Amino acid sequence: MAEVTGGAELSRYGTWAWFPWSGRLVHVLPREEFRRVRTDRNRDKITTAEQRRLLARRIGVIGLSVGSSAALTCAMEGVAGSFRLADFDTLGLSNLNRLRAGVHDLGLPKTVLCARHMYEIDPYLDIELWQEGLTEDTIEAFFGAADRRLDLVIEECDTPWVKTAAREHARRHGVPVLMDTNDRGLLDVERFDLEPDRPLFHGRGGDLSAEDVRRLAPADAMAYLLRICDESRLSPAMKDALGRIGHSLSSWPQLASGVTLGGALVTDTARRILLGAPVASGRYYTDLEEIIGAVEAGRAPVGAAR
């Protein structure tokens, strides 16, 4: 043990991490050793040098319902060592169908809930919370000054103005944006870091600015969101739900499996972008109902396990 601690007393070696929300005090290795051991099973899908580069990056996550899965998966994989989490909402009972939380967490800000889980994975993370969400007065600060600029944004909110304004700022600062829509495994990639003049939402938003979007009537705002998401390619279940939102449905239907898949898609893509791998702007589908197709009973595809 003395060879590891350099002769220091064990109790003085490393860091004592205090988690006040659970009353736990945990003794962990020093930061570099902790992260080397914690991410050891990433090798060599992620090399040691790549892991260091990733942990030096900063990711902003806007919207902590679907976005919480992406933030947690990024933290687990060691994709970024610094995060900014933005959401104005608190955890409700209906969120428990897709968020990693329990009934004892009801009423907590979603930013706080997500940050707690992330700190329990890696207490050395640098996490900033934006518990009021993003407004016209705060969105520029969210992207940060030049020496603390976000390297990538994960946008997962429902507010049309925020979705649009976040991309306007990302384009201005050359920050790539990822969005998972949690329907048919749709992942959106906008490489504003490589294409400074790229139209927002691949041009699907038209020439509307964030200020224009702010002034839209509710029906027009909904139409704008549907154009952005390409209504013609929504799943049958989502199309069926559209006319019932606000009546027999409280909001968009979302499943834990879809949210978890989205976290994986975003994290994998974020890792490759941050490491400089070729990732093109575009709209990509990982539709499990198409990939794992339905067949008649007793007629499994050739090669499928029975």
PDB file of C-alpha atoms in Angstrom:
ATOM      1  CA  MET A   1       0.000   0.000   0.000  1.00  0.00           C
ATOM      2  CA  ALA A   2       2.877   2.382   0.755  1.00  0.00           C
ATOM      3  CA  GLU A   3       4.011   2.009  -2.873  1.00  0.00           C
ATOM      4  CA  VAL A   4       0.636   3.326  -4.000  1.00  0.00           C
ATOM      5  CA  THR A   5       0.257   6.152  -1.494  1.00  0.00           C
ATOM      6  CA  GLY A   6       3.887   7.274  -1.637  1.00  0.00           C
ATOM      7  CA  GLY A   7       4.193   6.742   2.102  1.00  0.00           C
ATOM      8  CA  ALA A   8       1.205   8.921   2.987  1.00  0.00           C
ATOM      9  CA  GLU A   9      -1.373   7.702   5.475  1.00  0.00           C
ATOM     10  CA  LEU A  10      -4.184   5.937   3.668  1.00  0.00           C
ATOM     11  CA  SER A  11      -6.778   8.289   5.153  1.00  0.00           C
ATOM     12  CA  ARG A  12      -4.895  11.258   3.667  1.00  0.00           C
ATOM     13  CA  TYR A  13      -4.444   9.729   0.233  1.00  0.00           C
ATOM     14  CA  GLY A  14      -6.944  10.689  -2.450  1.00  0.00           C
ATOM     15  CA  THR A  15     -10.158  12.560  -1.732  1.00  0.00           C
ATOM     16  CA  TRP A  16     -13.079  12.237   0.640  1.00  0.00           C
ATOM     17  CA  ALA A  17     -16.275  12.868  -1.315  1.00  0.00           C
ATOM     18  CA  TRP A  18     -19.306  13.983   0.706  1.00  0.00           C
ATOM     19  CA  PHE A  19     -22.767  13.387  -0.780  1.00  0.00           C
ATOM     20  CA  PRO A  20     -25.126  15.386   1.480  1.00  0.00           C
ATOM     21  CA  TRP A  21     -28.309  14.180  -0.250  1.00  0.00           C
ATOM     22  CA  SER A  22     -27.616  10.581   0.829  1.00  0.00           C
ATOM     23  CA  GLY A  23     -25.475  11.198   3.908  1.00  0.00           C
ATOM     24  CA  ARG A  24     -22.580   9.207   2.420  1.00  0.00           C
ATOM     25  CA  LEU A  25     -18.875   9.983   2.830  1.00  0.00           C
ATOM     26  CA  VAL A  26     -16.766   8.069   0.310  1.00  0.00           C
ATOM     27  CA  HIS A  27     -12.978   7.774   0.125  1.00  0.00           C
ATOM     28  CA  VAL A  28     -11.837   7.769  -3.523  1.00  0.00           C
ATOM     29  CA  LEU A  29      -8.535   7.704  -5.363  1.00  0.00           C
ATOM     30  CA  PRO A  30      -6.857  10.948  -6.524  1.00  0.00           C
ATOM     31  CA  ARG A  31      -8.483  12.319  -9.667  1.00  0.00           C
ATOM     32  CA  GLU A  32      -6.122  10.961 -12.328  1.00  0.00           C
ATOM     33  CA  GLU A  33      -5.910   7.518 -10.743  1.00  0.00           C
ATOM     34  CA  PHE A  34      -9.640   7.422 -10.087  1.00  0.00           C
ATOM     35  CA  ARG A  35     -10.454   8.196 -13.701  1.00  0.00           C
ATOM     36  CA  ARG A  36      -7.842   5.808 -15.051  1.00  0.00           C
ATOM     37  CA  VAL A  37      -9.319   2.918 -13.057  1.00  0.00           C
ATOM     38  CA  ARG A  38     -12.966   3.932 -13.538  1.00  0.00           C
ATOM     39  CA  THR A  39     -12.635   4.070 -17.332  1.00  0.00           C
ATOM     40  CA  ASP A  40     -10.283   1.082 -17.609  1.00  0.00           C
ATOM     41  CA  ARG A  41     -12.929  -1.060 -19.320  1.00  0.00           C
ATOM     42  CA  ASN A  42     -13.286   1.584 -22.035  1.00  0.00           C
ATOM     43  CA  ARG A  43      -9.911   0.517 -23.419  1.00  0.00           C
ATOM     44  CA  ASP A  44      -9.228   0.244 -26.289  1.00  0.00           C
ATOM     45  CA  LYS A  45     -12.521   1.357 -27.739  1.00  0.00           C
ATOM     46  CA  ILE A  46     -11.365   4.643 -26.257  1.00  0.00           C
ATOM     47  CA  THR A  47      -7.584   4.887 -25.939  1.00  0.00           C
ATOM     48  CA  THR A  48      -5.924   6.393 -22.884  1.00  0.00           C
ATOM     49  CA  ALA A  49      -4.911   9.473 -24.874  1.00  0.00           C
ATOM     50  CA  GLU A  50      -8.436   9.872 -26.260  1.00  0.00           C
ATOM     51  CA  GLN A  51      -9.936   9.553 -22.784  1.00  0.00           C
ATOM     52  CA  ARG A  52      -7.747  12.394 -21.536  1.00  0.00           C
ATOM     53  CA  ARG A  53      -8.821  14.555 -24.467  1.00  0.00           C
ATOM     54  CA  LEU A  54     -12.487  13.827 -23.833  1.00  0.00           C
ATOM     55  CA  LEU A  55     -12.284  14.598 -20.122  1.00  0.00           C
ATOM     56  CA  ALA A  56     -10.905  18.031 -21.005  1.00  0.00           C
ATOM     57  CA  ARG A  57     -14.078  18.899 -22.963  1.00  0.00           C
ATOM     58  CA  ARG A  58     -17.231  20.774 -21.894  1.00  0.00           C
ATOM     59  CA  ILE A  59     -20.777  19.813 -22.913  1.00  0.00           C
ATOM     60  CA  GLY A  60     -23.982  21.791 -22.446  1.00  0.00           C
ATOM     61  CA  VAL A  61     -27.269  19.910 -22.032  1.00  0.00           C
ATOM     62  CA  ILE A  62     -30.540  21.792 -22.504  1.00  0.00           C
ATOM     63  CA  GLY A  63     -33.594  19.923 -21.226  1.00  0.00           C
ATOM     64  CA  LEU A  64     -33.151  17.280 -18.530  1.00  0.00           C
ATOM     65  CA  SER A  65     -35.947  14.829 -19.276  1.00  0.00           C
ATOM     66  CA  VAL A  66     -34.628  13.186 -22.433  1.00  0.00           C
ATOM     67  CA  GLY A  67     -31.366  15.077 -21.902  1.00  0.00           C
ATOM     68  CA  SER A  68     -30.691  13.426 -18.562  1.00  0.00           C
ATOM     69  CA  SER A  69     -30.075  10.084 -20.270  1.00  0.00           C
ATOM     70  CA  ALA A  70     -27.519  11.693 -22.580  1.00  0.00           C
ATOM     71  CA  ALA A  71     -25.812  13.551 -19.722  1.00  0.00           C
ATOM     72  CA  LEU A  72     -25.578  10.427 -17.554  1.00  0.00           C
ATOM     73  CA  THR A  73     -24.303   8.254 -20.399  1.00  0.00           C
ATOM     74  CA  CYS A  74     -21.676  10.866 -21.291  1.00  0.00           C
ATOM     75  CA  ALA A  75     -20.585  10.936 -17.639  1.00  0.00           C
ATOM     76  CA  MET A  76     -20.385   7.132 -17.451  1.00  0.00           C
ATOM     77  CA  GLU A  77     -18.356   6.886 -20.662  1.00  0.00           C
ATOM     78  CA  GLY A  78     -16.075   9.763 -19.725  1.00  0.00           C
ATOM     79  CA  VAL A  79     -17.192  11.897 -22.660  1.00  0.00           C
ATOM     80  CA  ALA A  80     -16.405  15.359 -21.192  1.00  0.00           C
ATOM     81  CA  GLY A  81     -15.281  16.318 -17.717  1.00  0.00           C
ATOM     82  CA  SER A  82     -17.301  19.538 -17.493  1.00  0.00           C
ATOM     83  CA  PHE A  83     -21.034  20.010 -18.007  1.00  0.00           C
ATOM     84  CA  ARG A  84     -23.620  22.778 -17.989  1.00  0.00           C
ATOM     85  CA  LEU A  85     -27.143  21.527 -17.299  1.00  0.00           C
ATOM     86  CA  ALA A  86     -30.137  23.758 -18.058  1.00  0.00           C
ATOM     87  CA  ASP A  87     -33.787  23.086 -17.169  1.00  0.00           C
ATOM     88  CA  PHE A  88     -36.402  25.089 -15.281  1.00  0.00           C
ATOM     89  CA  ASP A  89     -38.607  22.117 -14.390  1.00  0.00           C
ATOM     90  CA  THR A  90     -38.917  19.882 -11.325  1.00  0.00           C
ATOM     91  CA  LEU A  91     -39.416  16.125 -11.228  1.00  0.00           C
ATOM     92  CA  GLY A  92     -43.046  15.000 -11.385  1.00  0.00           C
ATOM     93  CA  LEU A  93     -44.573  11.560 -10.965  1.00  0.00           C
ATOM     94  CA  SER A  94     -45.220  11.223 -14.716  1.00  0.00           C
ATOM     95  CA  ASN A  95     -41.469  11.679 -15.343  1.00  0.00           C
ATOM     96  CA  LEU A  96     -40.699   8.392 -13.595  1.00  0.00           C
ATOM     97  CA  ASN A  97     -41.562   6.369 -16.699  1.00  0.00           C
ATOM     98  CA  ARG A  98     -38.275   7.516 -18.293  1.00  0.00           C
ATOM     99  CA  LEU A  99     -36.028   9.287 -15.759  1.00  0.00           C
ATOM    100  CA  ARG A 100     -33.661   7.494 -13.412  1.00  0.00           C
ATOM    101  CA  ALA A 101     -35.240   8.587 -10.128  1.00  0.00           C
ATOM    102  CA  GLY A 102     -37.507   7.436  -7.324  1.00  0.00           C
ATOM    103  CA  VAL A 103     -40.603   8.705  -5.571  1.00  0.00           C
ATOM    104  CA  HIS A 104     -38.368  10.198  -2.872  1.00  0.00           C
ATOM    105  CA  ASP A 105     -36.987  12.571  -5.553  1.00  0.00           C
ATOM    106  CA  LEU A 106     -40.350  14.114  -6.527  1.00  0.00           C
ATOM    107  CA  GLY A 107     -40.216  17.908  -6.525  1.00  0.00           C
ATOM    108  CA  LEU A 108     -36.450  18.121  -7.046  1.00  0.00           C
ATOM    109  CA  PRO A 109     -35.163  20.347  -9.846  1.00  0.00           C
ATOM    110  CA  LYS A 110     -34.255  18.107 -12.772  1.00  0.00           C
ATOM    111  CA  THR A 111     -30.841  19.756 -12.967  1.00  0.00           C
ATOM    112  CA  VAL A 112     -30.113  18.834  -9.348  1.00  0.00           C
ATOM    113  CA  LEU A 113     -31.326  15.266  -9.810  1.00  0.00           C
ATOM    114  CA  CYS A 114     -29.135  14.747 -12.883  1.00  0.00           C
ATOM    115  CA  ALA A 115     -26.078  16.358 -11.280  1.00  0.00           C
ATOM    116  CA  ARG A 116     -26.396  14.127  -8.203  1.00  0.00           C
ATOM    117  CA  HIS A 117     -26.312  10.983 -10.321  1.00  0.00           C
ATOM    118  CA  MET A 118     -23.358  12.311 -12.309  1.00  0.00           C
ATOM    119  CA  TYR A 119     -21.361  13.219  -9.191  1.00  0.00           C
ATOM    120  CA  GLU A 120     -21.965   9.749  -7.782  1.00  0.00           C
ATOM    121  CA  ILE A 121     -20.373   8.342 -10.953  1.00  0.00           C
ATOM    122  CA  ASP A 122     -17.439  10.793 -10.887  1.00  0.00           C
ATOM    123  CA  PRO A 123     -17.124  13.229  -7.966  1.00  0.00           C
ATOM    124  CA  TYR A 124     -14.398  15.106  -9.858  1.00  0.00           C
ATOM    125  CA  LEU A 125     -16.789  16.358 -12.545  1.00  0.00           C
ATOM    126  CA  ASP A 126     -17.247  20.094 -13.010  1.00  0.00           C
ATOM    127  CA  ILE A 127     -21.014  20.691 -13.261  1.00  0.00           C
ATOM    128  CA  GLU A 128     -22.805  24.035 -13.519  1.00  0.00           C
ATOM    129  CA  LEU A 129     -26.567  24.158 -12.979  1.00  0.00           C
ATOM    130  CA  TRP A 130     -28.912  26.561 -14.769  1.00  0.00           C
ATOM    131  CA  GLN A 131     -32.059  25.933 -12.756  1.00  0.00           C
ATOM    132  CA  GLU A 132     -34.082  28.702 -14.385  1.00  0.00           C
ATOM    133  CA  GLY A 133     -33.549  27.212 -17.826  1.00  0.00           C
ATOM    134  CA  LEU A 134     -32.324  29.528 -20.566  1.00  0.00           C
ATOM    135  CA  THR A 135     -33.657  33.010 -21.246  1.00  0.00           C
ATOM    136  CA  GLU A 136     -32.708  35.852 -23.537  1.00  0.00           C
ATOM    137  CA  ASP A 137     -30.623  37.266 -20.678  1.00  0.00           C
ATOM    138  CA  THR A 138     -28.747  34.043 -19.844  1.00  0.00           C
ATOM    139  CA  ILE A 139     -28.299  32.027 -23.027  1.00  0.00           C
ATOM    140  CA  GLU A 140     -25.081  33.775 -24.110  1.00  0.00           C
ATOM    141  CA  ALA A 141     -23.519  33.129 -20.698  1.00  0.00           C
ATOM    142  CA  PHE A 142     -24.534  29.467 -21.001  1.00  0.00           C
ATOM    143  CA  PHE A 143     -22.272  29.128 -24.039  1.00  0.00           C
ATOM    144  CA  GLY A 144     -19.467  30.732 -22.019  1.00  0.00           C
ATOM    145  CA  ALA A 145     -16.589  33.094 -22.601  1.00  0.00           C
ATOM    146  CA  ALA A 146     -13.928  32.179 -25.148  1.00  0.00           C
ATOM    147  CA  ASP A 147     -11.738  30.412 -22.573  1.00  0.00           C
ATOM    148  CA  ARG A 148     -14.687  28.405 -21.196  1.00  0.00           C
ATOM    149  CA  ARG A 149     -16.744  27.909 -24.356  1.00  0.00           C
ATOM    150  CA  LEU A 150     -18.912  24.836 -24.725  1.00  0.00           C
ATOM    151  CA  ASP A 151     -17.432  22.250 -27.063  1.00  0.00           C
ATOM    152  CA  LEU A 152     -20.784  20.657 -27.888  1.00  0.00           C
ATOM    153  CA  VAL A 153     -24.485  21.193 -27.122  1.00  0.00           C
ATOM    154  CA  ILE A 154     -27.124  18.515 -26.561  1.00  0.00           C
ATOM    155  CA  GLU A 155     -30.519  20.147 -27.070  1.00  0.00           C
ATOM    156  CA  GLU A 156     -33.519  18.233 -25.709  1.00  0.00           C
ATOM    157  CA  CYS A 157     -36.096  20.846 -24.712  1.00  0.00           C
ATOM    158  CA  ASP A 158     -39.677  21.401 -25.900  1.00  0.00           C
ATOM    159  CA  THR A 159     -39.695  25.210 -26.041  1.00  0.00           C
ATOM    160  CA  PRO A 160     -39.494  26.454 -29.667  1.00  0.00           C
ATOM    161  CA  TRP A 161     -37.727  29.714 -28.762  1.00  0.00           C
ATOM    162  CA  VAL A 162     -35.004  27.927 -26.777  1.00  0.00           C
ATOM    163  CA  LYS A 163     -34.483  25.336 -29.510  1.00  0.00           C
ATOM    164  CA  THR A 164     -34.015  28.086 -32.090  1.00  0.00           C
ATOM    165  CA  ALA A 165     -31.999  30.516 -29.966  1.00  0.00           C
ATOM    166  CA  ALA A 166     -29.641  27.742 -28.848  1.00  0.00           C
ATOM    167  CA  ARG A 167     -28.822  26.990 -32.479  1.00  0.00           C
ATOM    168  CA  GLU A 168     -28.379  30.657 -33.348  1.00  0.00           C
ATOM    169  CA  HIS A 169     -25.805  30.976 -30.564  1.00  0.00           C
ATOM    170  CA  ALA A 170     -24.201  27.637 -31.451  1.00  0.00           C
ATOM    171  CA  ARG A 171     -23.793  28.709 -35.073  1.00  0.00           C
ATOM    172  CA  ARG A 172     -22.353  32.060 -34.047  1.00  0.00           C
ATOM    173  CA  HIS A 173     -19.781  30.383 -31.781  1.00  0.00           C
ATOM    174  CA  GLY A 174     -19.095  27.364 -33.993  1.00  0.00           C
ATOM    175  CA  VAL A 175     -20.468  24.761 -31.595  1.00  0.00           C
ATOM    176  CA  PRO A 176     -21.955  21.481 -32.897  1.00  0.00           C
ATOM    177  CA  VAL A 177     -25.498  20.580 -31.778  1.00  0.00           C
ATOM    178  CA  LEU A 178     -27.012  17.132 -31.243  1.00  0.00           C
ATOM    179  CA  MET A 179     -30.709  16.403 -30.702  1.00  0.00           C
ATOM    180  CA  ASP A 180     -32.504  13.114 -30.083  1.00  0.00           C
ATOM    181  CA  THR A 181     -36.253  13.338 -30.651  1.00  0.00           C
ATOM    182  CA  ASN A 182     -37.125  10.068 -28.846  1.00  0.00           C
ATOM    183  CA  ASP A 183     -39.240   8.899 -31.794  1.00  0.00           C
ATOM    184  CA  ARG A 184     -38.023   6.262 -34.280  1.00  0.00           C
ATOM    185  CA  GLY A 185     -34.516   6.682 -32.911  1.00  0.00           C
ATOM    186  CA  LEU A 186     -34.075  10.022 -34.670  1.00  0.00           C
ATOM    187  CA  LEU A 187     -30.740  11.724 -34.051  1.00  0.00           C
ATOM    188  CA  ASP A 188     -30.120  15.194 -35.482  1.00  0.00           C
ATOM    189  CA  VAL A 189     -26.549  16.382 -36.096  1.00  0.00           C
ATOM    190  CA  GLU A 190     -25.742  20.018 -36.920  1.00  0.00           C
ATOM    191  CA  ARG A 191     -22.025  20.689 -37.419  1.00  0.00           C
ATOM    192  CA  PHE A 192     -21.931  24.441 -36.937  1.00  0.00           C
ATOM    193  CA  ASP A 193     -18.252  23.989 -36.035  1.00  0.00           C
ATOM    194  CA  LEU A 194     -17.576  22.933 -39.633  1.00  0.00           C
ATOM    195  CA  GLU A 195     -20.393  24.771 -41.453  1.00  0.00           C
ATOM    196  CA  PRO A 196     -20.752  28.301 -40.044  1.00  0.00           C
ATOM    197  CA  ASP A 197     -23.484  29.211 -42.530  1.00  0.00           C
ATOM    198  CA  ARG A 198     -25.535  26.055 -42.157  1.00  0.00           C
ATOM    199  CA  PRO A 199     -29.320  26.763 -41.926  1.00  0.00           C
ATOM    200  CA  LEU A 200     -30.902  25.849 -38.608  1.00  0.00           C
ATOM    201  CA  PHE A 201     -32.693  22.490 -38.419  1.00  0.00           C
ATOM    202  CA  HIS A 202     -31.319  21.648 -41.899  1.00  0.00           C
ATOM    203  CA  GLY A 203     -33.477  24.463 -43.256  1.00  0.00           C
ATOM    204  CA  ARG A 204     -36.723  22.997 -41.913  1.00  0.00           C
ATOM    205  CA  GLY A 205     -37.337  26.034 -39.723  1.00  0.00           C
ATOM    206  CA  GLY A 206     -37.412  28.329 -42.737  1.00  0.00           C
ATOM    207  CA  ASP A 207     -35.996  31.787 -42.219  1.00  0.00           C
ATOM    208  CA  LEU A 208     -37.635  32.310 -38.810  1.00  0.00           C
ATOM    209  CA  SER A 209     -35.346  33.780 -36.170  1.00  0.00           C
ATOM    210  CA  ALA A 210     -35.645  33.020 -32.465  1.00  0.00           C
ATOM    211  CA  GLU A 211     -37.375  36.364 -32.018  1.00  0.00           C
ATOM    212  CA  ASP A 212     -39.862  35.477 -34.754  1.00  0.00           C
ATOM    213  CA  VAL A 213     -40.518  32.135 -33.064  1.00  0.00           C
ATOM    214  CA  ARG A 214     -41.118  33.844 -29.733  1.00  0.00           C
ATOM    215  CA  ARG A 215     -44.029  35.776 -31.255  1.00  0.00           C
ATOM    216  CA  LEU A 216     -45.759  32.748 -32.821  1.00  0.00           C
ATOM    217  CA  ALA A 217     -49.260  31.886 -31.667  1.00  0.00           C
ATOM    218  CA  PRO A 218     -49.529  28.464 -29.929  1.00  0.00           C
ATOM    219  CA  ALA A 219     -50.951  26.737 -33.018  1.00  0.00           C
ATOM    220  CA  ASP A 220     -48.229  28.216 -35.207  1.00  0.00           C
ATOM    221  CA  ALA A 221     -45.560  27.224 -32.685  1.00  0.00           C
ATOM    222  CA  MET A 222     -46.819  23.637 -32.799  1.00  0.00           C
ATOM    223  CA  ALA A 223     -46.739  23.695 -36.598  1.00  0.00           C
ATOM    224  CA  TYR A 224     -43.162  24.994 -36.420  1.00  0.00           C
ATOM    225  CA  LEU A 225     -42.125  22.104 -34.143  1.00  0.00           C
ATOM    226  CA  LEU A 226     -43.736  19.601 -36.492  1.00  0.00           C
ATOM    227  CA  ARG A 227     -41.839  21.050 -39.471  1.00  0.00           C
ATOM    228  CA  ILE A 228     -38.601  20.795 -37.518  1.00  0.00           C
ATOM    229  CA  CYS A 229     -39.258  17.146 -36.646  1.00  0.00           C
ATOM    230  CA  ASP A 230     -40.603  16.277 -40.112  1.00  0.00           C
ATOM    231  CA  GLU A 231     -44.178  15.282 -39.317  1.00  0.00           C
ATOM    232  CA  SER A 232     -44.348  12.962 -42.337  1.00  0.00           C
ATOM    233  CA  ARG A 233     -41.695  10.685 -40.788  1.00  0.00           C
ATOM    234  CA  LEU A 234     -43.093  10.450 -37.259  1.00  0.00           C
ATOM    235  CA  SER A 235     -44.000   7.010 -35.960  1.00  0.00           C
ATOM    236  CA  PRO A 236     -47.674   5.954 -36.295  1.00  0.00           C
ATOM    237  CA  ALA A 237     -48.087   6.147 -32.512  1.00  0.00           C
ATOM    238  CA  MET A 238     -46.741   9.699 -32.416  1.00  0.00           C
ATOM    239  CA  LYS A 239     -48.914  10.809 -35.339  1.00  0.00           C
ATOM    240  CA  ASP A 240     -51.946   9.357 -33.584  1.00  0.00           C
ATOM    241  CA  ALA A 241     -51.036  11.210 -30.386  1.00  0.00           C
ATOM    242  CA  LEU A 242     -50.749  14.660 -31.963  1.00  0.00           C
ATOM    243  CA  GLY A 243     -54.458  15.415 -32.043  1.00  0.00           C
ATOM    244  CA  ARG A 244     -54.954  14.167 -28.492  1.00  0.00           C
ATOM    245  CA  ILE A 245     -52.286  16.201 -26.709  1.00  0.00           C
ATOM    246  CA  GLY A 246     -53.989  18.531 -24.267  1.00  0.00           C
ATOM    247  CA  HIS A 247     -57.138  16.390 -24.300  1.00  0.00           C
ATOM    248  CA  SER A 248     -56.720  12.695 -23.541  1.00  0.00           C
ATOM    249  CA  LEU A 249     -52.899  13.008 -23.436  1.00  0.00           C
ATOM    250  CA  SER A 250     -51.006  15.454 -21.226  1.00  0.00           C
ATOM    251  CA  SER A 251     -47.943  15.712 -23.510  1.00  0.00           C
ATOM    252  CA  TRP A 252     -45.787  13.877 -26.046  1.00  0.00           C
ATOM    253  CA  PRO A 253     -45.633  10.128 -25.346  1.00  0.00           C
ATOM    254  CA  GLN A 254     -42.121   8.975 -24.441  1.00  0.00           C
ATOM    255  CA  LEU A 255     -40.757   5.603 -23.339  1.00  0.00           C
ATOM    256  CA  ALA A 256     -37.775   4.731 -21.150  1.00  0.00           C
ATOM    257  CA  SER A 257     -36.415   2.469 -23.905  1.00  0.00           C
ATOM    258  CA  GLY A 258     -36.486   5.327 -26.419  1.00  0.00           C
ATOM    259  CA  VAL A 259     -34.900   7.771 -23.986  1.00  0.00           C
ATOM    260  CA  THR A 260     -32.167   5.278 -23.127  1.00  0.00           C
ATOM    261  CA  LEU A 261     -31.501   4.603 -26.819  1.00  0.00           C
ATOM    262  CA  GLY A 262     -31.302   8.351 -27.395  1.00  0.00           C
ATOM    263  CA  GLY A 263     -28.713   8.708 -24.633  1.00  0.00           C
ATOM    264  CA  ALA A 264     -26.587   6.055 -26.320  1.00  0.00           C
ATOM    265  CA  LEU A 265     -26.919   7.613 -29.786  1.00  0.00           C
ATOM    266  CA  VAL A 266     -26.035  11.088 -28.513  1.00  0.00           C
ATOM    267  CA  THR A 267     -23.078   9.897 -26.439  1.00  0.00           C
ATOM    268  CA  ASP A 268     -21.561   7.803 -29.230  1.00  0.00           C
ATOM    269  CA  THR A 269     -21.891  10.671 -31.700  1.00  0.00           C
ATOM    270  CA  ALA A 270     -20.620  13.280 -29.229  1.00  0.00           C
ATOM    271  CA  ARG A 271     -17.547  11.165 -28.525  1.00  0.00           C
ATOM    272  CA  ARG A 272     -16.691  10.862 -32.206  1.00  0.00           C
ATOM    273  CA  ILE A 273     -17.215  14.570 -32.873  1.00  0.00           C
ATOM    274  CA  LEU A 274     -15.086  15.616 -29.892  1.00  0.00           C
ATOM    275  CA  LEU A 275     -12.290  13.278 -31.009  1.00  0.00           C
ATOM    276  CA  GLY A 276     -12.322  14.689 -34.535  1.00  0.00           C
ATOM    277  CA  ALA A 277     -13.786  11.652 -36.286  1.00  0.00           C
ATOM    278  CA  PRO A 278     -15.764  12.312 -39.497  1.00  0.00           C
ATOM    279  CA  VAL A 279     -19.412  12.893 -38.531  1.00  0.00           C
ATOM    280  CA  ALA A 280     -21.562  14.677 -41.091  1.00  0.00           C
ATOM    281  CA  SER A 281     -24.523  16.938 -40.403  1.00  0.00           C
ATOM    282  CA  GLY A 282     -27.801  15.226 -41.053  1.00  0.00           C
ATOM    283  CA  ARG A 283     -30.805  13.375 -39.725  1.00  0.00           C
ATOM    284  CA  TYR A 284     -30.233   9.745 -38.782  1.00  0.00           C
ATOM    285  CA  TYR A 285     -32.788   7.094 -37.813  1.00  0.00           C
ATOM    286  CA  THR A 286     -32.208   4.033 -35.640  1.00  0.00           C
ATOM    287  CA  ASP A 287     -35.776   2.750 -35.837  1.00  0.00           C
ATOM    288  CA  LEU A 288     -35.821  -0.509 -33.884  1.00  0.00           C
ATOM    289  CA  GLU A 289     -39.208  -1.495 -35.293  1.00  0.00           C
ATOM    290  CA  GLU A 290     -37.634  -1.472 -38.752  1.00  0.00           C
ATOM    291  CA  ILE A 291     -34.272  -2.943 -37.755  1.00  0.00           C
ATOM    292  CA  ILE A 292     -35.830  -5.699 -35.629  1.00  0.00           C
ATOM    293  CA  GLY A 293     -38.788  -6.371 -37.869  1.00  0.00           C
ATOM    294  CA  ALA A 294     -42.044  -8.009 -36.877  1.00  0.00           C
ATOM    295  CA  VAL A 295     -42.693 -11.455 -38.404  1.00  0.00           C
ATOM    296  CA  GLU A 296     -45.544 -13.902 -38.312  1.00  0.00           C
ATOM    297  CA  ALA A 297     -45.565 -16.346 -35.418  1.00  0.00           C
ATOM    298  CA  GLY A 298     -43.404 -19.382 -36.141  1.00  0.00           C
ATOM    299  CA  ARG A 299     -41.635 -17.717 -39.073  1.00  0.00           C
ATOM    300  CA  ALA A 300     -38.511 -16.216 -37.575  1.00  0.00           C
ATOM    301  CA  PRO A 301     -36.021 -14.744 -40.061  1.00  0.00           C
ATOM    302  CA  VAL A 302     -33.182 -17.001 -41.210  1.00  0.00           C
ATOM    303  CA  GLY A 303     -30.370 -16.863 -38.655  1.00  0.00           C
ATOM    304  CA  ALA A 304     -32.559 -15.514 -35.850  1.00  0.00           C
ATOM    305  CA  ALA A 305     -32.393 -17.251 -32.486  1.00  0.00           C
ATOM    306  CA  ARG A 306     -35.489 -19.151 -31.433  1.00  0.00           C
TER     307      ARG A 306
END
